[in-house]
mmCIF file of C-alpha atoms in Angstrom:
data_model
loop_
_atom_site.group_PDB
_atom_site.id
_atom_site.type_symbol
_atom_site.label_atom_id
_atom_site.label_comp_id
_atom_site.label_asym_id
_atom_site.label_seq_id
_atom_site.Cartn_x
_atom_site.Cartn_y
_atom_site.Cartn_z
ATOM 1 C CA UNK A 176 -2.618 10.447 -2.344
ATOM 2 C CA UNK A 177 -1.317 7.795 -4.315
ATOM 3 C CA UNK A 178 -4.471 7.140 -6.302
ATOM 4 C CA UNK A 179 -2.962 6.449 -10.142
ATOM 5 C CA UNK A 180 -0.109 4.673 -8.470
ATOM 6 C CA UNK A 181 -2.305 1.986 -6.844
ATOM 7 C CA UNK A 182 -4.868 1.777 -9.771
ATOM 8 C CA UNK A 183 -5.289 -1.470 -11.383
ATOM 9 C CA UNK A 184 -3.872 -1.149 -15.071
ATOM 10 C CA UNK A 185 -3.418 -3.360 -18.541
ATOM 11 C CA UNK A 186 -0.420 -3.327 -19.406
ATOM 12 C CA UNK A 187 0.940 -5.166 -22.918
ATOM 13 C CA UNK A 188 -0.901 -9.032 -22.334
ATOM 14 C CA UNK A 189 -0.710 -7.988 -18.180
ATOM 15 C CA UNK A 190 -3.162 -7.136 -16.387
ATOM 16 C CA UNK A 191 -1.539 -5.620 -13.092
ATOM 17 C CA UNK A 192 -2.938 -4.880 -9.947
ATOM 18 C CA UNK A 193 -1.327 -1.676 -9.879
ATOM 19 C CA UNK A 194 1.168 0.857 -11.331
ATOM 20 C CA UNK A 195 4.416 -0.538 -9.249
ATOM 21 C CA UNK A 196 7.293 -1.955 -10.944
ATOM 22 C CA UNK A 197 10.107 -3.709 -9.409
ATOM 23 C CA UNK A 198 12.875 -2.578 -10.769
ATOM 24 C CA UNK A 199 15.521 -4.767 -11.366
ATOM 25 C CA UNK A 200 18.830 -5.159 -9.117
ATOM 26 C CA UNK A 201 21.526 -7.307 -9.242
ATOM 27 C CA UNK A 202 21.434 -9.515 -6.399
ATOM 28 C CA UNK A 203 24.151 -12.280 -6.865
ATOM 29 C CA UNK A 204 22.631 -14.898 -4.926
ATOM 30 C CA UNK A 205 22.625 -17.742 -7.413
ATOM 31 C CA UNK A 206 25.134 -20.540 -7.189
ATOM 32 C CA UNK A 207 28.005 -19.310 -8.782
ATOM 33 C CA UNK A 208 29.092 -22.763 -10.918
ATOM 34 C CA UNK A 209 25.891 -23.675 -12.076
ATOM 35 C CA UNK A 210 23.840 -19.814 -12.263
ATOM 36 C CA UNK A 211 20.207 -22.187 -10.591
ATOM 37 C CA UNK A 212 18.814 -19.662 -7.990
ATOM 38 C CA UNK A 213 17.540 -21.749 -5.087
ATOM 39 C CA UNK A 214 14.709 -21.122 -2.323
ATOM 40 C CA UNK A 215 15.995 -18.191 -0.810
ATOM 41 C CA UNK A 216 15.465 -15.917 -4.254
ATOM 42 C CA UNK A 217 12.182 -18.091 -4.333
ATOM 43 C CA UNK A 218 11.117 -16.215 -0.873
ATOM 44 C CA UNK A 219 12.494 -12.810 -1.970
ATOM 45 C CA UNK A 220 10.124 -12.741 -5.155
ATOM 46 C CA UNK A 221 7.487 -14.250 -3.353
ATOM 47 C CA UNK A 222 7.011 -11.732 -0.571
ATOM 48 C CA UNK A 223 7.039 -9.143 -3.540
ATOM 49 C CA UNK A 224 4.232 -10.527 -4.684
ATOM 50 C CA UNK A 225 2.408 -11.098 -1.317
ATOM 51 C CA UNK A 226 2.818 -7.730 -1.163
ATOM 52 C CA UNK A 227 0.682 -6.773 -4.128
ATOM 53 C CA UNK A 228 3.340 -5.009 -6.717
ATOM 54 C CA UNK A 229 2.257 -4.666 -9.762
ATOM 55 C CA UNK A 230 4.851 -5.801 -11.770
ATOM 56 C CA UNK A 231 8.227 -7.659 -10.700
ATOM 57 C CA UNK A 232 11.196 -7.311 -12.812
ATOM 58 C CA UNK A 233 14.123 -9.939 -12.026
ATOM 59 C CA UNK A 234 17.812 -8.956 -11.588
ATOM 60 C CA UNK A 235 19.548 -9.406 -14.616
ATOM 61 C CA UNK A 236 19.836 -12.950 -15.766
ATOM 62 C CA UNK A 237 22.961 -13.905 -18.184
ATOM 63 C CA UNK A 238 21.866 -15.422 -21.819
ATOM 64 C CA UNK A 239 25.369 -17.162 -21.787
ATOM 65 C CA UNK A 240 28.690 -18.433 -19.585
ATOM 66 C CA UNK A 241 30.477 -15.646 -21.695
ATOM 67 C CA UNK A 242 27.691 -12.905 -20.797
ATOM 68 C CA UNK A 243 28.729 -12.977 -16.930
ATOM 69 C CA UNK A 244 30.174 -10.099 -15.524
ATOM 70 C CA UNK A 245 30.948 -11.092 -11.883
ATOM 71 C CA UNK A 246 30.009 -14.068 -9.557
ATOM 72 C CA UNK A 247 27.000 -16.014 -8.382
ATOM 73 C CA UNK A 248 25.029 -14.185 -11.555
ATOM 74 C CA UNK A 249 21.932 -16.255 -12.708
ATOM 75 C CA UNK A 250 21.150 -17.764 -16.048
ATOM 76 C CA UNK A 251 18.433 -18.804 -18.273
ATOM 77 C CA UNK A 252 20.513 -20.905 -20.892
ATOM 78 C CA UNK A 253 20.354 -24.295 -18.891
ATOM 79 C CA UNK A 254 17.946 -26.826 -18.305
ATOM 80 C CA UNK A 255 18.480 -26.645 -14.281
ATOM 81 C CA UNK A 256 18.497 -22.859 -14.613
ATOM 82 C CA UNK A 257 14.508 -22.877 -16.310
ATOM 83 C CA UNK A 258 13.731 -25.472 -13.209
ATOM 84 C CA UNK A 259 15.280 -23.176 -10.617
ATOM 85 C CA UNK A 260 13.438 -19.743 -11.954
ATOM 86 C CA UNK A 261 10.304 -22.316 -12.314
ATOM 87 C CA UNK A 262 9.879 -22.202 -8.596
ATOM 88 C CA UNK A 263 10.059 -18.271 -8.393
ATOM 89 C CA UNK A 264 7.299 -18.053 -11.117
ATOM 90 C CA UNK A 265 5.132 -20.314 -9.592
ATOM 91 C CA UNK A 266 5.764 -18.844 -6.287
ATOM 92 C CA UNK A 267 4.974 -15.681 -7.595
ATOM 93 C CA UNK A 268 1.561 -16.578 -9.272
ATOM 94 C CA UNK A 269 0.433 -18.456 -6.612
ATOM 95 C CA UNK A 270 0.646 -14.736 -4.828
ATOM 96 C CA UNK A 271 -1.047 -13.445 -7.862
ATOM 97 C CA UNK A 272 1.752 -11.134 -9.631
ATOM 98 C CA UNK A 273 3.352 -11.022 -12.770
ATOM 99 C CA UNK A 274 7.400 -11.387 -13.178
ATOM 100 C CA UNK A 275 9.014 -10.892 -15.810
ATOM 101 C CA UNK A 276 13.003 -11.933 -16.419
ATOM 102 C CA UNK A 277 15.372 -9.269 -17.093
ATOM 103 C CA UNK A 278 17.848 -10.694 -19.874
ATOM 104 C CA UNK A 279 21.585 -9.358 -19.572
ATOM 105 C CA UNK A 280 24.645 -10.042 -21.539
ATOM 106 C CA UNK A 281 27.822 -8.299 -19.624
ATOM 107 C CA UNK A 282 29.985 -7.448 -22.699
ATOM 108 C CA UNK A 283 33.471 -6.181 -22.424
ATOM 109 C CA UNK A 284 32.876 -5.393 -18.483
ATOM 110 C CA UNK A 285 34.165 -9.039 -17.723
ATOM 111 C CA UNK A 286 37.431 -11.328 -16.924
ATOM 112 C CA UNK A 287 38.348 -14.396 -18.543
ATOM 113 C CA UNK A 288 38.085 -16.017 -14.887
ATOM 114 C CA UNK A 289 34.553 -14.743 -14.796
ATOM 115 C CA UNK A 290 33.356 -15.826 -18.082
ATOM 116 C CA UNK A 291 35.013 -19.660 -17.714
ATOM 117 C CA UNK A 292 38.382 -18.718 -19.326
ATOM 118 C CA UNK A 293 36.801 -16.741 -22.504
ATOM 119 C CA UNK A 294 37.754 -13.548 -23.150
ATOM 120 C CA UNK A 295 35.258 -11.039 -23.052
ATOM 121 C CA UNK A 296 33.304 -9.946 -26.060
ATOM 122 C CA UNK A 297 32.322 -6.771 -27.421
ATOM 123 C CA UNK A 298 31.981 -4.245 -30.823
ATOM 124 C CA UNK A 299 35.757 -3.691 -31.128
ATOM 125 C CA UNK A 300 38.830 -4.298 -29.017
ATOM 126 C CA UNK A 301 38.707 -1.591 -26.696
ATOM 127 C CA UNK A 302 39.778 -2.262 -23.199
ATOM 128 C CA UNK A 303 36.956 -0.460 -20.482
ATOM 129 C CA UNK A 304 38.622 1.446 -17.640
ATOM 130 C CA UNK A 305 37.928 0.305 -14.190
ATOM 131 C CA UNK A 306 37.604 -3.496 -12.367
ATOM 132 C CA UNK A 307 35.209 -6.176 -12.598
ATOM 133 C CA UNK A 308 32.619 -6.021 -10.094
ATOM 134 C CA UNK A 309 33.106 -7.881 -6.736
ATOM 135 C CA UNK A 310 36.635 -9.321 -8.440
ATOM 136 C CA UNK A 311 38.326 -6.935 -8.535
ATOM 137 C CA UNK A 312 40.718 -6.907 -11.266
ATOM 138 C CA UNK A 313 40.986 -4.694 -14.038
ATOM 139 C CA UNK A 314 38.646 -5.871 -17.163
ATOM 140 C CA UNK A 315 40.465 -7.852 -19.714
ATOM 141 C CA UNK A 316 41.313 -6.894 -23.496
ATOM 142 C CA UNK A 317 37.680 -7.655 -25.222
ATOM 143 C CA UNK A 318 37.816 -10.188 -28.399
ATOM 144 C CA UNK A 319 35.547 -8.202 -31.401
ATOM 145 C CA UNK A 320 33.043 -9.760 -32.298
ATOM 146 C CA UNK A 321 32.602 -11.683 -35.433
ATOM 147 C CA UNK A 322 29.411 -11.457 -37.700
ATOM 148 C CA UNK A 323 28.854 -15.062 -36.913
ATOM 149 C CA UNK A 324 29.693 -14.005 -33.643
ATOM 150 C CA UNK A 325 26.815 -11.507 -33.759
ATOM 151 C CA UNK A 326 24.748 -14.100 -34.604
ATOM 152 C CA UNK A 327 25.206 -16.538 -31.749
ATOM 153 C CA UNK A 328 24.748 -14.105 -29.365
ATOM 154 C CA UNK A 329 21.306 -13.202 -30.790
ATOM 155 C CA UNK A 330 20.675 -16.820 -31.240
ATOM 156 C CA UNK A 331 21.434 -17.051 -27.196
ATOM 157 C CA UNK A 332 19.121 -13.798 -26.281
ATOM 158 C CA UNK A 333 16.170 -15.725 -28.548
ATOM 159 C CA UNK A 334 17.021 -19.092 -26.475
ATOM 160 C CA UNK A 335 17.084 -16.959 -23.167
ATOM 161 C CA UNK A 336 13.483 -15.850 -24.197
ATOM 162 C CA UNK A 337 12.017 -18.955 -25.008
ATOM 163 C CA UNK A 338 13.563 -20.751 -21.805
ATOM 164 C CA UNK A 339 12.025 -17.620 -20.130
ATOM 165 C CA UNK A 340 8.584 -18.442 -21.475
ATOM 166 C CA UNK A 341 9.215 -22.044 -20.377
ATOM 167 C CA UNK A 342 10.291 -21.390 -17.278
ATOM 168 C CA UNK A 343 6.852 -19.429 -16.096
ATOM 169 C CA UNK A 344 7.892 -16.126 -16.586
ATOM 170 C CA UNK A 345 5.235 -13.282 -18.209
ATOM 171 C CA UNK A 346 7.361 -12.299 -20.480
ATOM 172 C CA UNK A 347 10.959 -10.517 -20.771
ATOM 173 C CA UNK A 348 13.076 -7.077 -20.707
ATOM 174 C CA UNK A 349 16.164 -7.008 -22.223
ATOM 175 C CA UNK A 350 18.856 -5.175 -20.954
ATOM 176 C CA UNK A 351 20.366 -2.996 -23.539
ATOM 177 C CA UNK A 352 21.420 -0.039 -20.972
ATOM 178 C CA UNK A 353 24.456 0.935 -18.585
ATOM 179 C CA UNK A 354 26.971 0.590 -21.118
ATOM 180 C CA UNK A 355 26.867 -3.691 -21.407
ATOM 181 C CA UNK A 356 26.951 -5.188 -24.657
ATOM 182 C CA UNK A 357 24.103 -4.602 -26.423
ATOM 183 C CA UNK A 358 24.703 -0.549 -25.596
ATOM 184 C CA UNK A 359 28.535 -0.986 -26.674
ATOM 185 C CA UNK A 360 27.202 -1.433 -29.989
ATOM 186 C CA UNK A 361 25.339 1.599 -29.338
ATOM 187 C CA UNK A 362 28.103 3.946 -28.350
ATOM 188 C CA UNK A 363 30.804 5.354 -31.370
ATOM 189 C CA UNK A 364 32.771 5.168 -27.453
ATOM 190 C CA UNK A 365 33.052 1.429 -28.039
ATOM 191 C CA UNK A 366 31.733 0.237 -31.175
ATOM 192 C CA UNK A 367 34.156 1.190 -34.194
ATOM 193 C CA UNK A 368 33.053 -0.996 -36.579
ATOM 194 C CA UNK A 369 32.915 -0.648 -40.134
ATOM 195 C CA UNK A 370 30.394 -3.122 -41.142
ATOM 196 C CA UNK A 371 26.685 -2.783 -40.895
ATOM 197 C CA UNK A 372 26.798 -3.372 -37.201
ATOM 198 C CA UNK A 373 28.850 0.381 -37.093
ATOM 199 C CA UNK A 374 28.933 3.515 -38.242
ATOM 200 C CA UNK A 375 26.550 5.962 -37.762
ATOM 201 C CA UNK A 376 24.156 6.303 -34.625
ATOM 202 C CA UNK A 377 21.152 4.763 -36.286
ATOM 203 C CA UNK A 378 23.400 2.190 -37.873
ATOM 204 C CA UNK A 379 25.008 1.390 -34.523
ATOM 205 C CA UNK A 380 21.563 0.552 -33.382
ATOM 206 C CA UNK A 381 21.081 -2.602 -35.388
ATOM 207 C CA UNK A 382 22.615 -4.868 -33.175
ATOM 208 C CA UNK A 383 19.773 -3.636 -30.949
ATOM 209 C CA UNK A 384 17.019 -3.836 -33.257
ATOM 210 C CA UNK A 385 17.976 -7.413 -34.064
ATOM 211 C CA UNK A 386 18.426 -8.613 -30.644
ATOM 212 C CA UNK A 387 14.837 -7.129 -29.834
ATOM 213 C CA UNK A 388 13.251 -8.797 -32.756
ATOM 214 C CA UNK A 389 14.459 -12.339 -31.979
ATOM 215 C CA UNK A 390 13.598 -11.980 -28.412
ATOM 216 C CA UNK A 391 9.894 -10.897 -29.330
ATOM 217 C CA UNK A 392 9.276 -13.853 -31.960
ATOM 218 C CA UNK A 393 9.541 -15.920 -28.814
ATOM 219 C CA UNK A 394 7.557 -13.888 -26.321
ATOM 220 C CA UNK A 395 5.498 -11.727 -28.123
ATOM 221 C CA UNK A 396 5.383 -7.652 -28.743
ATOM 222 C CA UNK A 397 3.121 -6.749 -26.013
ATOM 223 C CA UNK A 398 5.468 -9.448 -23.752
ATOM 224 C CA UNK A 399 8.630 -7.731 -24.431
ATOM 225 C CA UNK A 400 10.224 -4.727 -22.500
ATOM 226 C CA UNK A 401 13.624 -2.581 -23.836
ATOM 227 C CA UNK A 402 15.833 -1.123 -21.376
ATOM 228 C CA UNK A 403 17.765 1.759 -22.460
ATOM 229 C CA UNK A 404 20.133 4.562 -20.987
ATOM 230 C CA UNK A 405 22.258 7.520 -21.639
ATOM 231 C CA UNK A 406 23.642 6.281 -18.402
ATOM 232 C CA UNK A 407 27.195 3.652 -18.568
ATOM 233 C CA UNK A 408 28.167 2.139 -15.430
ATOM 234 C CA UNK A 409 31.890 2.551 -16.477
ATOM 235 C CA UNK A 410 31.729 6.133 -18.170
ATOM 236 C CA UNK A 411 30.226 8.211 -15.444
ATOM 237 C CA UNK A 412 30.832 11.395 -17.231
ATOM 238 C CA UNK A 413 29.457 10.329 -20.951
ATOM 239 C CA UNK A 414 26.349 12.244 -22.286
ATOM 240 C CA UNK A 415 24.681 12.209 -25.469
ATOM 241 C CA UNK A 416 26.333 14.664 -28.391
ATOM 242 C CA UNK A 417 22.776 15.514 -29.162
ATOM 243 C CA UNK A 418 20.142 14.395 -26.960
ATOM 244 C CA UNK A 419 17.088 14.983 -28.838
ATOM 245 C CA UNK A 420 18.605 13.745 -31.841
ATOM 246 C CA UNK A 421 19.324 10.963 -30.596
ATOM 247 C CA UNK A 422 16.779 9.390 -28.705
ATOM 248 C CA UNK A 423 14.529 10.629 -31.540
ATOM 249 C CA UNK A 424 16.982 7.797 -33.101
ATOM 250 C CA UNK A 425 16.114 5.340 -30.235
ATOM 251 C CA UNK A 426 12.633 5.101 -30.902
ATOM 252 C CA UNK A 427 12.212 5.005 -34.198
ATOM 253 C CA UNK A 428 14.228 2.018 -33.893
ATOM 254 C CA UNK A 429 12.090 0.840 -31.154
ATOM 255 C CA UNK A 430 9.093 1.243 -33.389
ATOM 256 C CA UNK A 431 10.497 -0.143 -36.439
ATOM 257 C CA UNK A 432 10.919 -3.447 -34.165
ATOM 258 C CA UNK A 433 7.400 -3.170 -32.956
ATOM 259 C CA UNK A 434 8.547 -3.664 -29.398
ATOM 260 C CA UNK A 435 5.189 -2.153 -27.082
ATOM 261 C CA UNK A 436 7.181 -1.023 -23.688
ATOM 262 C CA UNK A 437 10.448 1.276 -23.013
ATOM 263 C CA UNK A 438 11.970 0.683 -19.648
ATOM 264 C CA UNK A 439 14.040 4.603 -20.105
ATOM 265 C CA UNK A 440 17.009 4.187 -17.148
ATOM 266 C CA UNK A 441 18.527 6.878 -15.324
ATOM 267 C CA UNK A 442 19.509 6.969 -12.050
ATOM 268 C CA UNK A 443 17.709 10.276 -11.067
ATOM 269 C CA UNK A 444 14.028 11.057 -13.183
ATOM 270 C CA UNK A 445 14.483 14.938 -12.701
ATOM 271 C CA UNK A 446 18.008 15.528 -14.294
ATOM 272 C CA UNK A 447 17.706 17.248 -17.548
ATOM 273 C CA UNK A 448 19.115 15.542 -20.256
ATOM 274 C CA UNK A 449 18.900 18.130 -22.764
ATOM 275 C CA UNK A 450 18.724 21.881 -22.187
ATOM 276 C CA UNK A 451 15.038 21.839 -21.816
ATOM 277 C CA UNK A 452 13.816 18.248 -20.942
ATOM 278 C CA UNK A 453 14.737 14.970 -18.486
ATOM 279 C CA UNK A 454 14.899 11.502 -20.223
ATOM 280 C CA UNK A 455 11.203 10.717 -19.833
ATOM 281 C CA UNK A 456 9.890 13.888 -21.090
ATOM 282 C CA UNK A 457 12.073 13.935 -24.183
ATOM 283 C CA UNK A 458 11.001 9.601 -24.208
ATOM 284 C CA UNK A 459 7.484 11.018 -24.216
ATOM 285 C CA UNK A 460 7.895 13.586 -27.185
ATOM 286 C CA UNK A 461 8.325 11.170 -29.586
ATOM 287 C CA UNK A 462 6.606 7.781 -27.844
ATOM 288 C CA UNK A 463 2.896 7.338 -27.079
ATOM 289 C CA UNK A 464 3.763 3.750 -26.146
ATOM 290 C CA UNK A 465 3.868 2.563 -22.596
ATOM 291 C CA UNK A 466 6.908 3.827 -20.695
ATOM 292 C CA UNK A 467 8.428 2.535 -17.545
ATOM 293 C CA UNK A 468 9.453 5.311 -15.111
ATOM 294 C CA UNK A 469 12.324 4.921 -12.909
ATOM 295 C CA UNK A 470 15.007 6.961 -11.133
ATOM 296 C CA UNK A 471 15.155 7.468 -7.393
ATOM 297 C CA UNK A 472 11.386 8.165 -7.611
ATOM 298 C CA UNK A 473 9.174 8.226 -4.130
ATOM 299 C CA UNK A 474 5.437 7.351 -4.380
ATOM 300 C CA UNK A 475 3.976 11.339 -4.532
ATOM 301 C CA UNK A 476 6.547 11.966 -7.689
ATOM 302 C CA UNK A 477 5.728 8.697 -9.537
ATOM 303 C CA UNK A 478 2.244 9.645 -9.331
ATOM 304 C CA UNK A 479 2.237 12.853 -10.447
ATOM 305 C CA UNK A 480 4.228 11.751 -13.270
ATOM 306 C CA UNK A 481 1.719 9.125 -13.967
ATOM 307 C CA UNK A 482 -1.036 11.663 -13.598
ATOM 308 C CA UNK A 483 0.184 14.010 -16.340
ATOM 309 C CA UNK A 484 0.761 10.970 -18.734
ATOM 310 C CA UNK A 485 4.626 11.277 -18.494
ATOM 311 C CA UNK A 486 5.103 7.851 -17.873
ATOM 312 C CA UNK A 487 2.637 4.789 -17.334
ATOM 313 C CA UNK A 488 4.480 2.528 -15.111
ATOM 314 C CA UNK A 489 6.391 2.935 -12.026
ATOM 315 C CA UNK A 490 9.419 1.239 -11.220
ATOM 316 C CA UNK A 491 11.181 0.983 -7.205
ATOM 317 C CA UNK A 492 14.593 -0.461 -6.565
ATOM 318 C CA UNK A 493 15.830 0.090 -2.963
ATOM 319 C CA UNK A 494 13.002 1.380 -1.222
ATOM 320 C CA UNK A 495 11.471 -2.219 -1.976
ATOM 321 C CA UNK A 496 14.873 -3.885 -0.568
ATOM 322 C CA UNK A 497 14.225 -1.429 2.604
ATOM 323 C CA UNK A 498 10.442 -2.598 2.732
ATOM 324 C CA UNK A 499 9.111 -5.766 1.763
ATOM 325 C CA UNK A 500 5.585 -4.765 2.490
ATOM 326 C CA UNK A 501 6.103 -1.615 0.160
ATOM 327 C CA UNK A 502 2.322 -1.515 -1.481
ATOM 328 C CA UNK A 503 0.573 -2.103 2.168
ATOM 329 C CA UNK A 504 2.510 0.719 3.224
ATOM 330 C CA UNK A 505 1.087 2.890 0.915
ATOM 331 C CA UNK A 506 -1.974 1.527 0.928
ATOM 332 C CA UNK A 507 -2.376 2.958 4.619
ATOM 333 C CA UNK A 508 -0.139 5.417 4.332
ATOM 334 C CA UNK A 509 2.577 4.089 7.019
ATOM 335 C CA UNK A 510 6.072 5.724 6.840
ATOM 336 C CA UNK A 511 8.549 3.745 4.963
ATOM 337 C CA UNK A 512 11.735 2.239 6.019
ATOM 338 C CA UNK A 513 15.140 4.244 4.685
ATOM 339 C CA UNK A 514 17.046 2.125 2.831
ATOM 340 C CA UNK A 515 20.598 0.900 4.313
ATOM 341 C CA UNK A 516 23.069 -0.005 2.034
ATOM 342 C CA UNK A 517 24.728 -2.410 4.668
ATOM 343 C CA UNK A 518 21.859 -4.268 6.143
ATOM 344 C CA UNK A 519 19.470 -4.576 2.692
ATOM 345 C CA UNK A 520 22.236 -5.128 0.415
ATOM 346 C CA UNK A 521 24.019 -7.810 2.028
ATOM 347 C CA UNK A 522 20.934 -10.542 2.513
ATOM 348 C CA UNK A 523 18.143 -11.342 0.610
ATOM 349 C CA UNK A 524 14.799 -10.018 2.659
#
């Protein structure tokens, strides 16, 4: 039943054991001062990949104090950070999977008591609507970002990637979805710039493109995986002008970079993003790349999706919080646990 799923695949420089991804999911379970996981995220990846999944992707881990958007987020921009994501890699291998660390930079959706007294940074100086995750206050007044500004943060995305690399990891995604920095740049909703970092759509991408190349000269093309949305966590109702247009826009990008693997997010694979196709058929149009499905997806619909060569990967969020042993449970077909928001999103299992 779940065949193409379970199939062994190769995958960029991976060679996986099957078609599962772990999708990533913020956890907040690192220390909060210092960002260094300890053993119980060690255990939590581990059992993953005692489990079999194909590919694990980590929560998001900040490239930078600055880049944190709430508390007891990870990092990858210390040396006790690398040490502490060194156990979960070796862990992980020693279980025979492949990890990969998701690399996140929060952007404007942040408070100067977050970020160690900094304000938070973004395209222009446009103030977000809402509160700060697990704070609770309303997000500050965002400082715009300098060209030299720009710069460091790209510099910290390439160090992020290389500490990565050092710390055991497979490679890297980078997290340029749900309306965080590197898609504010993307958005004429929060990037007015006038500079070559704003204008027009495909100009508004280059902050993108830029951040992608310097993270691949440290882990490599086929080691490198973009996340991208229509989807902002803070601007539930925004869609795309032109859909087709513009994710036609998106990948050329993509393939101007060279990057090998699009991680497409939406929260729900069969919404139609355009009158007559959902993000990973219109993804699929113009990319014969590897794509990473994901969107409240169950084993018998990632499948068939794999099966008709809509997407190549499969990626799982809660149902592998709900069940640890996820891949033996398909493997005999057992019945999986429901996820509960209270009991699997509260602990670390």
């Amino acid at each position: 039943m779940n065949r193409k799923l379970l199939e062994p695949v190769n995958i960029g420089s991976w060679k996986l054991r099957n078609r599962i991804v772990m999708a990533p999911m913020t956890r907040c379970f690192a220390d909060d001062q210092t960002g260094i996981v300890g053993d119980d995220v060690v255990e939590y990846y581990r059992k993953r990949a005692a489990d079999g999944i194909g590919l694990i992707i980590t929560e998001g881990i900040i490239v930078s104090q600055r880049g944190k958007g709430t508390f007891n987020l990870p990092g990858l921009y210390t040396v006790g950070q690398v040490k502490g994501w060194e156990k979960v890699t070796n862990a992980v291998h020693k279980e025979g999977g492949t990890i990969i660390a998701q690399l996140w930079h929060i952007g404007r959706l942040t408070h100067h008591q977050v970020t160690g007294g900094f304000p938070p940074q973004a395209p222009s100086q446009i103030r977000a609507k809402g509160k700060v995750h697990r704070f609770g206050e309303p997000f500050d007044i965002p400082e715009e970002m300098s060209v030299d500004d720009i710069k460091e943060v790209i510099r910290q995305y390439a160090k992020a990637s290389r500490n990565a690399m050092l710390a055991g990891f497979d490679g890297v995604e980078i997290h340029g979805a749900h309306g965080y920095l590197i898609d504010q740049f993307n958005s004429d909703v929060t990037n007015h710039r006038t500079d070559r970092y704003g204008g027009n759509q495909k100009q508004r991408l280059t902050f993108m493109k830029e951040v992608t190349q310097a993270v691949m000269q440290e882990a490599g093309s086929n080691r490198t995986v973009i996340r991208f949305s229509e989807l902002k966590d803070d601007l539930p109702d925004f869609k795309w002008d032109n859909p087709e247009e513009t994710l036609k826009l998106y990948v050329d990008a993509f393939k101007e970079t060279g990057v090998e693997i699009l991680h497409p997010s939406t929260n729900h694979f069969t919404r139609f993003v355009s009158k007559e196709k959902k993000l990973h058929e219109l993804v699929r149009k113009y990319w014969s790349g590897i794509s990473i499905g994901v969107g409240d997806l169950n084993p018998n619909t990632a499948n068939e999706a794999i099966e008709n060569g809509l997407i190549d990967l499969a990626a799982f969020g809660r149902p592998l919080l709900a069940n640890p042993d996820f891949v033996e449970r398909l493997i005999t077909n057992s019945e999986l646990e429901i996820y509960n928001k209270t009991k699997h999103l509260s602990q670390l299992v």
